[in-house]
Amino acid sequence: MSEKTDKSMGDSDDNLEVEEACLDAILADLHDTETLLSTSSPKSRVSSPLKIVISRSALDLKLQLLKESLMEDPLDCSVEALTVPRTWEMRQTLSDEKWETARPHLLDLMLSAEKPLLELCDHCNMEQAVIRCRDCLPKQRFCSKCDVFHHQSCVLHNRDSLVEGFYTAIPPTCYALRNDDGTHTLSEQARLLPVVRPSNICSCDAADITVCTGRDITLVTMNGRYDLSLPTGTCRSCLKSWTPGLKDLQASGYWPGNVVFHTLYAIDVFKTFEELKVTAPGLSRQAFVKMLEQRSRTFGRAGSVSGDGLQRSFLEWTYCRHEKDKLLHKKHFSCPACAEDVAAISLDGNRKMYRFSRTKGLGENAFFEGAFFAKDKDVADFVQLIRNRVQPESGKGVCGKSQWTAARETAKKSGSKVDEEGVEVAVCRHGILFKALNMFRGEIFAYPLFLQKELAMAYKIQFICTDIMCKYYPYLQKVCKSFPELLPLLQNRPFLSVMHAKGHSGKCEVQWGGRNQEGAARTDMITIHAQGWNERKKKNLHKYLSQRYVKTLKRTEDVAEEIETLKSDLELNDEDILQWVKDVNEWAAATPTNITPQDAPGLQRLMESLALSIQQKKQEKYRQNDSSKARHRIRSKIQKEKNKLNEVIGFYNMLVQEEEAVPAIDIILAAECPLWPWDKESDIPLKKKKQVFDKLNLLHRLREEDGLLLKEMQQHWQSLCRYSRQLKEDITRHTPEAGDGMRCILKAELHTIKRHMTEVQSVYKTIVVMGNVLHEEEMEEEEEVSFEGAMDSDTSSDDEI
């Protein structure tokens, strides 16, 4: 109880810190924008993009009014004839009024639609219709004879009976029997499962074959459950018989619920279930089964659907499909844009307590063990090996004022009742999942180390990212001293994401921040979710890369203009800017980790950091927070930092002379850019240097991003070309049994990939306008297209600052 409570409190604190870190990052960007607007000249403010947009909108409105006036009848001067521009609010109001007016009429139509129409059969036009089929539009009315004749082969249609004088849903085994007096009663008869049948079962005449009902079978489709019978064919001459087997059922689009297939599932059920689970992971299996059962009752069919049977059959189907994808050389957990040269891998954990030890049915082996999730035994052995050679340090990691539960080297298991505590996942910069593992001891450093080791053997990784890099990288260096075989991992350059960097200390943000780095059912069901996620990401990868490329180019131009504006306003040259960058880096490097009340330089750095943080939070308290709860959280944080700053000022003033003392906290915070006593020689506040430092590093990263996106687009296109060539080579191969079917699958996949390549090529040609990036070629040749020329021309200009 206490351990779980402590964990919850720790996680709550971490969530609070992360939220504040995210807030700080957003507020910093807004503050930079405000500074730019306030320091720009009057001429530049008049021609700002905002003014241009407003002016363009007004011009479009006038143009629209002119077009409408030209379309009017000059003889009709009534008020109704005048076209008035309608806002969104006006359109919604008019729409509500129209719906309100039409609502009574719609209700009358709904009620009248339930009245049976006593008309003749749409097929024989002789007898009165007693059956309505919802799937046989437009001729949906049937007499008893036509219904039996037509629906003996269309048993999955949803039918309603008019025998009782109103519409009643009936199952496929029910039909209307005509009595001698002309009335009808409902009766039962067996209906055969729709399945592919062979043209001949023996050498005798096909007319000698009779089809009768076999054993009962249950079919589950998206419309629910059907109780049918298997067909059995018998030759009257030679008495040879035939019943459908698994091959016939699969050819008909069914999947067995068990080996003896007493229950069948339509493949459409599995595809729909998978799509729902991928797009809405919160949907439970029980809810999906309840929906199928409700569909059955809606259409007059009774019977339940087994949730466990559906789950097991679905997993068997996904496993076979996974094996088929391997034959097609599909790589679900790799990124075509990254290829083998991965720019960055992010490692992060998601903790959640699971209590599975008391549940049943968890002893079976996972279908996809090792495909996405690393084997638990391999991870446990690696963690134990590290602990045997490297003495772990207990306790959580602290950076600045934030405490990170993930920043620790060791942790105990939460208890015997808890099987696992969440997952650790590795993902590339395009959001494609690479590898994961189950956590059993919280977010200890050994888990991301295992993933980094596994991925480093398969890919060339430039950057590695975690939310606690300032603690993880020293741990990695310590481990590499005891494990020389892990030394290559130090070549993966570390960095913090922008969001997480804001949650760390100012020194940590400068040293590890990404913008400041050069060149920058559990296992089975989650694996299926990961595959679906990656498939969607890969399908839209060309759109993502193209849109990001356009936005990055625009952002690069904007930041370059902002830097030129700062240089002009502050009367700086390139040497001054480089010196400011050097000063900020030295400030971060000179900040000690452990500061004591007698450490004057450390107290100086701490006061600077706290003052910057307080001013930033005060400026953005109302700009990004319309919630009183969020503002209260920021006020609490500001007050804590004020108390800390006031305490640090007191310690510092006790160590220095009166003329070197720091003024009161109110005076410090009232200044827009505080000038500390030790900065009087330079007359340049640290805050102003930090602004220039951030802008310059952002410009470097954006220019690197331009070249990197061009490289990734090239790698994406080349991966599609390689895959299409691989498919063409495989089509020429032949295997003894499944050769013909496999060739058809390969041809279908090749056709799909060709269509996708046509779309990708069109988008890249449209977006990348510098040079002939994609060469003109015939799609049948599948030639690799080189981006070398465009990349060289772009990167050569981007490298100049």
Tab-separated table of C-alpha atoms in Angstrom, residues 436-613:
chain	number	residue	atom	x	y	z
A	436	ALA	CA	10.291	-2.584	-27.204
A	437	LEU	CA	10.671	-4.548	-23.986
A	438	ASN	CA	8.597	-5.301	-20.915
A	439	MET	CA	9.704	-3.513	-17.753
A	440	PHE	CA	9.737	-5.415	-14.475
A	441	ARG	CA	11.748	-3.016	-12.290
A	442	GLY	CA	10.557	0.431	-13.303
A	443	GLU	CA	12.450	2.693	-15.696
A	444	ILE	CA	15.993	1.724	-14.808
A	445	PHE	CA	18.935	2.666	-17.043
A	446	ALA	CA	19.601	-0.948	-18.058
A	447	TYR	CA	16.390	-1.081	-20.118
A	448	PRO	CA	17.209	1.729	-22.592
A	449	LEU	CA	20.789	0.414	-22.630
A	450	PHE	CA	19.518	-2.984	-23.821
A	451	LEU	CA	17.461	-1.395	-26.604
A	452	GLN	CA	20.346	0.842	-27.638
A	453	LYS	CA	22.634	-2.192	-27.813
A	454	GLU	CA	20.154	-4.199	-29.911
A	455	LEU	CA	19.514	-1.392	-32.383
A	456	ALA	CA	23.186	-0.432	-32.681
A	457	MET	CA	23.891	-3.918	-34.061
A	458	ALA	CA	21.378	-3.406	-36.897
A	459	TYR	CA	21.575	0.311	-37.660
A	460	LYS	CA	24.049	3.154	-37.823
A	461	ILE	CA	22.614	5.569	-35.272
A	462	GLN	CA	23.788	9.174	-35.064
A	463	PHE	CA	21.848	10.461	-32.024
A	464	ILE	CA	20.276	8.738	-29.040
A	465	CYS	CA	17.598	10.523	-27.022
A	466	THR	CA	16.074	9.903	-23.586
A	467	ASP	CA	14.252	12.178	-21.172
A	468	ILE	CA	17.011	11.757	-18.565
A	469	MET	CA	20.082	11.889	-20.829
A	470	CYS	CA	22.096	13.965	-18.349
A	471	LYS	CA	21.951	10.977	-15.948
A	472	TYR	CA	21.853	8.138	-18.468
A	473	TYR	CA	24.974	9.072	-20.458
A	474	PRO	CA	27.323	9.086	-17.426
A	475	TYR	CA	25.840	5.695	-16.531
A	476	LEU	CA	26.593	4.453	-20.066
A	477	GLN	CA	30.173	5.665	-19.764
A	478	LYS	CA	30.522	3.835	-16.461
A	479	VAL	CA	29.123	0.605	-17.899
A	480	CYS	CA	31.406	0.769	-20.942
A	481	LYS	CA	34.436	0.727	-18.641
A	482	SER	CA	33.385	-2.711	-17.416
A	483	PHE	CA	32.109	-3.900	-20.811
A	484	PRO	CA	34.565	-2.928	-23.578
A	485	GLU	CA	32.296	-4.568	-26.174
A	486	LEU	CA	29.767	-1.773	-25.510
A	487	LEU	CA	32.207	1.044	-26.276
A	488	PRO	CA	30.743	1.583	-29.788
A	489	LEU	CA	27.547	2.779	-28.086
A	490	LEU	CA	29.395	5.939	-27.027
A	491	GLN	CA	29.515	6.907	-30.703
A	492	ASN	CA	25.744	7.517	-30.545
A	493	ARG	CA	25.690	11.192	-29.684
A	494	PRO	CA	23.339	12.025	-26.770
A	495	PHE	CA	20.763	14.780	-26.670
A	496	LEU	CA	17.590	15.886	-24.875
A	497	SER	CA	14.379	16.694	-26.725
A	498	VAL	CA	13.229	20.311	-26.564
A	499	MET	CA	10.265	19.412	-24.352
A	500	HIS	CA	12.280	17.457	-21.786
A	501	ALA	CA	15.165	19.926	-21.844
A	502	LYS	CA	12.863	22.623	-20.443
A	503	GLY	CA	12.236	20.437	-17.414
A	504	HIS	CA	15.946	20.195	-16.602
A	505	SER	CA	18.270	22.853	-15.263
A	506	GLY	CA	19.463	25.667	-17.514
A	507	LYS	CA	22.979	24.207	-17.596
A	508	CYS	CA	21.613	20.797	-18.591
A	509	GLU	CA	19.483	22.316	-21.358
A	510	VAL	CA	22.513	24.040	-22.890
A	511	GLN	CA	24.757	20.978	-22.678
A	512	TRP	CA	22.300	18.249	-23.741
A	513	GLY	CA	19.470	20.053	-25.532
A	514	GLY	CA	18.807	18.760	-29.056
A	515	ARG	CA	18.862	22.225	-30.620
A	516	ASN	CA	22.348	22.754	-29.283
A	517	GLN	CA	23.834	19.474	-30.580
A	518	GLU	CA	25.603	19.535	-33.921
A	519	GLY	CA	24.061	17.230	-36.593
A	520	ALA	CA	20.852	16.751	-34.629
A	521	ALA	CA	-3.315	-9.122	-25.393
A	522	ARG	CA	-0.150	-7.654	-24.041
A	523	THR	CA	2.751	-8.753	-26.211
A	524	ASP	CA	0.700	-10.042	-29.148
A	525	MET	CA	-1.951	-7.309	-29.193
A	526	ILE	CA	0.586	-4.533	-28.662
A	527	THR	CA	2.689	-6.013	-31.473
A	528	ILE	CA	-0.363	-5.951	-33.731
A	529	HIS	CA	-1.040	-2.351	-32.690
A	530	ALA	CA	2.585	-1.460	-33.422
A	531	GLN	CA	2.380	-3.069	-36.859
A	532	GLY	CA	-0.792	-1.159	-37.671
A	533	TRP	CA	0.740	2.078	-36.398
A	534	ASN	CA	3.849	1.598	-38.524
A	535	GLU	CA	1.826	0.698	-41.609
A	536	ARG	CA	-0.138	3.943	-41.348
A	537	LYS	CA	3.055	5.903	-40.781
A	538	LYS	CA	4.756	4.341	-43.812
A	539	LYS	CA	1.709	4.850	-46.023
A	540	ASN	CA	1.751	8.604	-45.340
A	541	LEU	CA	5.520	8.988	-44.945
A	542	HIS	CA	5.946	10.888	-48.227
A	543	LYS	CA	3.309	13.426	-47.158
A	544	TYR	CA	4.909	13.819	-43.749
A	545	LEU	CA	8.408	14.358	-45.164
A	546	SER	CA	7.192	16.766	-47.852
A	547	GLN	CA	5.122	18.886	-45.489
A	548	ARG	CA	7.908	18.985	-42.949
A	549	TYR	CA	10.395	19.995	-45.647
A	550	VAL	CA	8.229	22.933	-46.750
A	551	LYS	CA	7.624	24.052	-43.160
A	552	THR	CA	11.323	23.767	-42.321
A	553	LEU	CA	12.328	25.890	-45.301
A	554	LYS	CA	9.840	28.563	-44.283
A	555	ARG	CA	10.932	28.408	-40.643
A	556	THR	CA	14.588	28.667	-41.680
A	557	GLU	CA	13.913	31.860	-43.592
A	558	ASP	CA	11.963	33.345	-40.687
A	559	VAL	CA	14.641	32.563	-38.093
A	560	ALA	CA	17.373	33.955	-40.367
A	561	GLU	CA	15.417	37.211	-40.641
A	562	GLU	CA	14.935	37.301	-36.862
A	563	ILE	CA	18.672	36.921	-36.311
A	564	GLU	CA	19.419	39.711	-38.776
A	565	THR	CA	16.913	41.901	-36.936
A	566	LEU	CA	18.601	41.158	-33.602
A	567	LYS	CA	22.005	41.934	-35.069
A	568	SER	CA	20.730	45.236	-36.408
A	569	ASP	CA	18.936	46.282	-33.216
A	570	LEU	CA	21.823	45.289	-30.946
A	571	GLU	CA	24.502	46.527	-33.401
A	572	LEU	CA	26.276	43.161	-33.405
A	573	ASN	CA	28.632	41.573	-35.895
A	574	ASP	CA	29.364	37.893	-36.454
A	575	GLU	CA	32.279	37.913	-34.016
A	576	ASP	CA	30.093	39.338	-31.247
A	577	ILE	CA	27.452	36.659	-31.792
A	578	LEU	CA	30.019	33.869	-31.689
A	579	GLN	CA	31.447	35.310	-28.476
A	580	TRP	CA	27.971	35.395	-26.902
A	581	VAL	CA	27.440	31.765	-27.838
A	582	LYS	CA	30.771	30.911	-26.266
A	583	ASP	CA	29.823	32.811	-23.091
A	584	VAL	CA	26.549	30.885	-22.707
A	585	ASN	CA	28.304	27.544	-23.216
A	586	GLU	CA	30.937	28.457	-20.654
A	587	TRP	CA	28.213	29.546	-18.234
A	588	ALA	CA	26.521	26.148	-18.500
A	589	ALA	CA	29.801	24.236	-18.212
A	590	ALA	CA	30.914	26.271	-15.187
A	591	THR	CA	27.739	25.604	-13.213
A	592	PRO	CA	28.608	23.032	-10.533
A	593	THR	CA	26.332	20.103	-9.819
A	594	ASN	CA	26.360	20.383	-6.027
A	595	ILE	CA	26.177	23.966	-4.770
A	596	THR	CA	26.922	24.815	-1.150
A	597	PRO	CA	26.155	28.083	0.721
A	598	GLN	CA	29.889	28.873	0.681
A	599	ASP	CA	30.256	28.425	-3.123
A	600	ALA	CA	30.001	31.977	-4.467
A	601	PRO	CA	30.396	31.119	-8.220
A	602	GLY	CA	27.850	28.343	-7.866
A	603	LEU	CA	25.423	30.680	-6.106
A	604	GLN	CA	25.835	33.173	-8.952
A	605	ARG	CA	24.893	30.585	-11.552
A	606	LEU	CA	21.947	29.412	-9.468
A	607	MET	CA	20.602	32.967	-9.044
A	608	GLU	CA	20.841	33.590	-12.779
A	609	SER	CA	18.980	30.394	-13.553
A	610	LEU	CA	16.215	31.039	-11.013
A	611	ALA	CA	15.685	34.636	-12.135
A	612	LEU	CA	15.363	33.608	-15.769
A	613	SER	CA	12.874	30.893	-14.870
